[in-house]
Coordinates of C-alpha atoms in Angstrom, one line a residue:
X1 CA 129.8 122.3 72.2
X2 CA 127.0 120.1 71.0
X3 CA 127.3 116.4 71.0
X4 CA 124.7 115.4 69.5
X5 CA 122.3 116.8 66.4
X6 CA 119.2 118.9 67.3
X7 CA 116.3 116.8 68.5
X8 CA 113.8 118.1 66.0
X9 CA 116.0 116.8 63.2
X10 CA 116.9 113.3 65.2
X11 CA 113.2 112.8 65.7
X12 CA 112.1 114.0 62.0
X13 CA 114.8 111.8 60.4
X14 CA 114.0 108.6 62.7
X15 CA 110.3 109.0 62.0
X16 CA 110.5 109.9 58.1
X17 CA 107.1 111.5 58.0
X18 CA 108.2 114.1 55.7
X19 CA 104.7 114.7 54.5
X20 CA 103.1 115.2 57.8
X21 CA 104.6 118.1 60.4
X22 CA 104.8 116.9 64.1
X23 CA 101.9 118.0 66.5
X24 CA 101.7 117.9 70.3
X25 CA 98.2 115.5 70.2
X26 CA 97.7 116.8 73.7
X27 CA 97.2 120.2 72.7
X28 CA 96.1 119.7 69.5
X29 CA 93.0 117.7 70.1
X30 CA 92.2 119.7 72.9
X31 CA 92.5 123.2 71.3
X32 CA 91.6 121.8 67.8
X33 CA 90.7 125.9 67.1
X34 CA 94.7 126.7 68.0
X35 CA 96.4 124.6 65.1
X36 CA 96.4 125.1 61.5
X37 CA 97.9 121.7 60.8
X38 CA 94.6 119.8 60.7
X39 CA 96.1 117.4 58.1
X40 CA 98.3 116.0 60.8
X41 CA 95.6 115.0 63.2
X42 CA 93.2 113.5 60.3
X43 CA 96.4 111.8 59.2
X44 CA 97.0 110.5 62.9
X45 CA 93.4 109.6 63.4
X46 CA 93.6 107.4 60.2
X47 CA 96.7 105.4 61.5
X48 CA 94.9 104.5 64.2
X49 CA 92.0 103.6 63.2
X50 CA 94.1 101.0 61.2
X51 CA 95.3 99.1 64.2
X52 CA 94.1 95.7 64.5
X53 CA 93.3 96.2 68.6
X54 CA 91.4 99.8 68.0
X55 CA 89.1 97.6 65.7
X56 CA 88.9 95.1 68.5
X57 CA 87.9 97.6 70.6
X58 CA 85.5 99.5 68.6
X59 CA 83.6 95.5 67.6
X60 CA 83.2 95.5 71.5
X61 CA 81.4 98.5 72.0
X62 CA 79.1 98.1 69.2
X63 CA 78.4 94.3 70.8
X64 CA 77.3 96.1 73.7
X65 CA 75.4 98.7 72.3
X66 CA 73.2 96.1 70.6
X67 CA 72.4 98.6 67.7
X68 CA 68.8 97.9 65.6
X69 CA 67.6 99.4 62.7
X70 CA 65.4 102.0 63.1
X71 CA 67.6 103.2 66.3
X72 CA 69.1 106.6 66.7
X73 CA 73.0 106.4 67.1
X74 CA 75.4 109.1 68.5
X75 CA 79.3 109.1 68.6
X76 CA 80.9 111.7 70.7
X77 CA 84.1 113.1 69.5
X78 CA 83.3 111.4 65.8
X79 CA 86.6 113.0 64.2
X80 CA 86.6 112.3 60.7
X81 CA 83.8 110.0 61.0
X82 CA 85.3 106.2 61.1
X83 CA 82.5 104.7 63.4
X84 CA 79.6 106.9 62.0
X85 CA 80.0 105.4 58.4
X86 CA 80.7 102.0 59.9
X87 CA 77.5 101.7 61.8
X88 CA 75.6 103.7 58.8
X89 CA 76.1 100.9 56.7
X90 CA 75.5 98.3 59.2
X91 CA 72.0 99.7 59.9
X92 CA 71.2 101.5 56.7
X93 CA 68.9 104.8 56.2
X94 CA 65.9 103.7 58.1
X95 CA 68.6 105.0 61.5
X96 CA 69.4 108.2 62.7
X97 CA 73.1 107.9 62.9
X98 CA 74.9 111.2 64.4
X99 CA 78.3 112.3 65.3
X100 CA 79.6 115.2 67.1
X101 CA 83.4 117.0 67.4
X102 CA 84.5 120.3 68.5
X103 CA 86.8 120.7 65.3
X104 CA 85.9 122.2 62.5
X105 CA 88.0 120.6 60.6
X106 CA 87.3 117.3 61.4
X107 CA 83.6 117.5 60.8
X108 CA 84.3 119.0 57.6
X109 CA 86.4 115.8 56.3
X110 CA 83.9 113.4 57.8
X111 CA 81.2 115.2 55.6
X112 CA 83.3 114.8 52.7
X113 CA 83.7 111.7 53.0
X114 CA 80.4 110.5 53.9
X115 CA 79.1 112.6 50.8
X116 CA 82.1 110.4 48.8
X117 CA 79.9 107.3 50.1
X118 CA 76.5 108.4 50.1
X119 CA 75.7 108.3 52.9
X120 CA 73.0 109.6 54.9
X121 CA 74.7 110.6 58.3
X122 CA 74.4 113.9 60.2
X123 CA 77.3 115.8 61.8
X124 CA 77.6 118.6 63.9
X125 CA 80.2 120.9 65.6
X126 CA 79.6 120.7 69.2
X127 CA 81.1 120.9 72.9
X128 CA 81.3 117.6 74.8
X129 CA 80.2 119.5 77.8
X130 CA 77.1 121.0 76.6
X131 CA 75.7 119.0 73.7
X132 CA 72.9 121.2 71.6
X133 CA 70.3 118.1 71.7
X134 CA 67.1 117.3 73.3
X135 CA 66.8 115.5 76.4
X136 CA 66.0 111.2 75.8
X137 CA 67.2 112.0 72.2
X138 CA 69.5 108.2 71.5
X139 CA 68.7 105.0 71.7
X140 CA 72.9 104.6 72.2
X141 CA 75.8 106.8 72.9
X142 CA 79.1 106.1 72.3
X143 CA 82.1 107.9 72.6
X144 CA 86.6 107.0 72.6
X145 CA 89.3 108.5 73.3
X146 CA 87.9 111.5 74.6
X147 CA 87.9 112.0 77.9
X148 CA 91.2 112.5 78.6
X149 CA 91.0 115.6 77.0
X150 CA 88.4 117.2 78.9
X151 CA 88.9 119.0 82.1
X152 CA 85.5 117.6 83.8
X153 CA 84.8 114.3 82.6
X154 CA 81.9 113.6 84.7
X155 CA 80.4 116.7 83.5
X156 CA 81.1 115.4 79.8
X157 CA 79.6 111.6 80.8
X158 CA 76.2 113.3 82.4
X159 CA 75.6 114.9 79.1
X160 CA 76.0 111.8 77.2
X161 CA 73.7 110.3 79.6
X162 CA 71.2 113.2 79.3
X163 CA 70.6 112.7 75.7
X164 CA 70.0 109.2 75.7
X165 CA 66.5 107.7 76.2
X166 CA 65.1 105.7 79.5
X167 CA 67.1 101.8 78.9
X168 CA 69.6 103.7 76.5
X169 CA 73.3 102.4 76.2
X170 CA 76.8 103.9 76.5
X171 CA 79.9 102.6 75.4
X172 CA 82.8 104.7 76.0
X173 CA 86.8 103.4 75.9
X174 CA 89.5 105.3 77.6
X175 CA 93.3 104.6 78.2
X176 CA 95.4 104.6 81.3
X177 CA 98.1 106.1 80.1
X178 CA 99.6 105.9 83.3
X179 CA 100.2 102.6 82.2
X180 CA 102.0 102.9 79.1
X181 CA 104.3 99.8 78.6
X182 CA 107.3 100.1 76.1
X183 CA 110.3 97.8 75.2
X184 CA 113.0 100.1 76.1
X185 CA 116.5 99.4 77.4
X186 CA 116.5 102.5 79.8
X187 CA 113.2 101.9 82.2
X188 CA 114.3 104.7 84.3
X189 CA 113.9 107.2 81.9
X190 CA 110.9 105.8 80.2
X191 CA 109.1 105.8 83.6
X192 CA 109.9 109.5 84.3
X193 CA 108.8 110.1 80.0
X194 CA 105.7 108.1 80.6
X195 CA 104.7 110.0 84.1
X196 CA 105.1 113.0 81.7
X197 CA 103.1 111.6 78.5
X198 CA 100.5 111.0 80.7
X199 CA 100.2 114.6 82.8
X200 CA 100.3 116.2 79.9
X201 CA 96.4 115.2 78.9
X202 CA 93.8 116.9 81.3
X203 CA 93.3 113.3 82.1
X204 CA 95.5 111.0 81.2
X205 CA 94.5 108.4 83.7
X206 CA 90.4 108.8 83.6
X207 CA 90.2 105.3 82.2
X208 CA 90.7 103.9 85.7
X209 CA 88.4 106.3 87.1
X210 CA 85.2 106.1 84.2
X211 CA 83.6 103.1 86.3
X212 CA 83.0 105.5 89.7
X213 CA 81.8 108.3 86.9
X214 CA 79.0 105.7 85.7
X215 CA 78.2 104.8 89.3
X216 CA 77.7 108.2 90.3
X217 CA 75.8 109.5 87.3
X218 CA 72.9 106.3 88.3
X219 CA 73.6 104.5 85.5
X220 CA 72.8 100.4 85.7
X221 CA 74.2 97.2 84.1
X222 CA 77.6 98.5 84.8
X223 CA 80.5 96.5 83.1
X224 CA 84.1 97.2 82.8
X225 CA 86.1 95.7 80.1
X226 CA 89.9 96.1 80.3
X227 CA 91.9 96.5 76.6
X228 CA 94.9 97.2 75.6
X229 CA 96.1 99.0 72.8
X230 CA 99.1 97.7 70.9
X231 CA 100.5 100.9 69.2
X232 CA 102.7 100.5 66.2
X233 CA 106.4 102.1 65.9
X234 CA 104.9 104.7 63.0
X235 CA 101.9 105.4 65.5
X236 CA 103.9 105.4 68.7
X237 CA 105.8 108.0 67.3
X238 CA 103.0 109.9 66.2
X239 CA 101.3 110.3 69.0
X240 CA 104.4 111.2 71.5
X241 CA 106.5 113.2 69.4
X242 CA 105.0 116.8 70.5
X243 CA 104.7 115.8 73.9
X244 CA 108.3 114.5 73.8
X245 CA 109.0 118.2 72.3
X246 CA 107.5 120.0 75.0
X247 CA 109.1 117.9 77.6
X248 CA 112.6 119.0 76.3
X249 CA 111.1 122.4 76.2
X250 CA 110.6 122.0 79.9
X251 CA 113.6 120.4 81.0
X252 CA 112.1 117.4 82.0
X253 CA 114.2 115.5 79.8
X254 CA 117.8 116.6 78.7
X255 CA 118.5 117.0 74.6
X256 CA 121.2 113.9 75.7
X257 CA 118.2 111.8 77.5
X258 CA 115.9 111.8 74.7
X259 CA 118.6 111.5 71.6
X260 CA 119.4 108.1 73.6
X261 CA 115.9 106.8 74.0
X262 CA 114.6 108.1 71.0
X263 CA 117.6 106.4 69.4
X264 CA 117.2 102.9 71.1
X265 CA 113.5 102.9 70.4
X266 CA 114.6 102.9 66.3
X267 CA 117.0 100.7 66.4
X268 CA 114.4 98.1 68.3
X269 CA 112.2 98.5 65.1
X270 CA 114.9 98.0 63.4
X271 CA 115.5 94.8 64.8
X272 CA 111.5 94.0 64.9
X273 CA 111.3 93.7 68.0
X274 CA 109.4 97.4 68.9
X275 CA 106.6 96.8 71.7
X276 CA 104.4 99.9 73.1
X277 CA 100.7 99.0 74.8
X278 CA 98.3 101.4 76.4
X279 CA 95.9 100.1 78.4
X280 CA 92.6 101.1 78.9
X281 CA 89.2 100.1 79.7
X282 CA 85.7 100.0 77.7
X283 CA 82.7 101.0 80.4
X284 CA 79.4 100.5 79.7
X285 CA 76.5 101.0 81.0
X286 CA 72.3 101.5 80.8
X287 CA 70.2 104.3 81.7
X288 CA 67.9 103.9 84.7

């Protein structure tokens, strides 16, 4: 006999995102051809782009990259575009500003809304491991929240690397998700859910390892930057509820196990007191 509701309801109730079906982000983002719920993903993307430490984040890289008027811009994995408008209105029409993404999808609703704003950006659908651009083509590369995705991220660095000009700069953030911090009252479990969040990405720990990518690929002026990400209850959930899915799929967790922790995790919201943090690190670095 059951003892407690199924999962997908639990989770679906708790979350009341009745708008927006669940997606497994690790999939999803990866295989963006495979899904036909693109709204989810732009609607994920969005919530994120909201928190106050992603903005922290982003503010850093673009300190580093030391952007000009007149330069020529490109963001890796753009999505819908947040950064691309951003720095096309900080530097105007005399720069080339350019992003890039795999999906479809998501370079159609950054078009959209850059048309919506007028502004004069260019994006393209293209592979992070073989970008369709000329050699010494950027002034500065940036790129988030990408490489964990990817099955050879060093391949995927050396291509950002390729296309930037002699003294150009890169700026990429990734997480640690091996490293994922939540306020829960059963740490046993959230270790063994965490350890799974985080082997469920190609690579989920490549934040740690970016710095040796850099050093390898020649590039100079190396500097690591750790930062956190403090993730929101609405985002939290969001991001871990299709991996949590497949995990039950797998039997990594029991139904039981994650009713419990799913459960807890509301009622600490509840009580204001919900607390999730990735870690991660921005690298950057010049090219020799």
């Amino acid at each position: 006999m059951r003892l407690y509701p199924p999962i997908e309801i639990v989770l679906f109730i708790i979350i009341n995102l009745s708008k927006n079906i669940m997606q497994n982000i690790a999939l999803g983002f990866q295989y963006p051809e495979k899904t036909n719920k693109k709204e989810f993903f732009i609607y994920f993307l969005d919530k994120f782009d909201e928190l106050d430490s992603v903005r922290v984040c982003k503010q850093q890289m673009l300190n580093f990259l030391d952007i000009k008027i007149g330069h020529r811009i490109l963001d890796v994995g753009c999505g819908v575009g947040h950064e691309v408008q951003r720095i096309q209105q900080l530097v105007g029409d005399d720069s080339l500003v350019v992003g890039v993404d795999k999906s479809e999808a998501m370079i159609k609703e950054a078009k959209k809304r850059a048309d919506k704003l007028n502004l004069q950006v260019k994006y393209y659908i293209g592979d992070i491991n073989s970008l369709n651009m000329n050699d010494n083509s950027f002034d500065a590369c940036r790129a988030e929240r990408i490489l964990l995705y990817v099955s050879n991220p060093k391949k995927a660095v050396s291509e950002m690397i390729r296309v930037l000009a002699p003294s150009g700069k890169l700026a990429i953030f990734e997480f640690d998700l091996d490293g994922i911090s939540i306020n829960s009252t059963y740490p046993t479990l959230t270790r063994k859910i965490v350890s799974f969040i985080s082997d469920s990405f190609p690579n989920g720990s490549i934040g740690c390892k970016l710095p040796e990518i850099f050093e390898e690929l020649k590039m100079s002026n190396i500097a690591v930057i750790p930062h956190s990400i403090m993730i929101t209850y609405e985002v939290f959930m969001l991001a871990c509820y299709g991996v949590l899915e497949q995990a039950l799929k797998e039997e990594v967790l029991s139904e039981s196990e994650l009713y419990e922790w799913v459960k807890q995790l509301e009622q600490v919201h509840k009580n204001g007191q919900f607390f999730a943090e990735h870690p991660g690190f921005i690298v950057t670095g010049t090219k020799s």
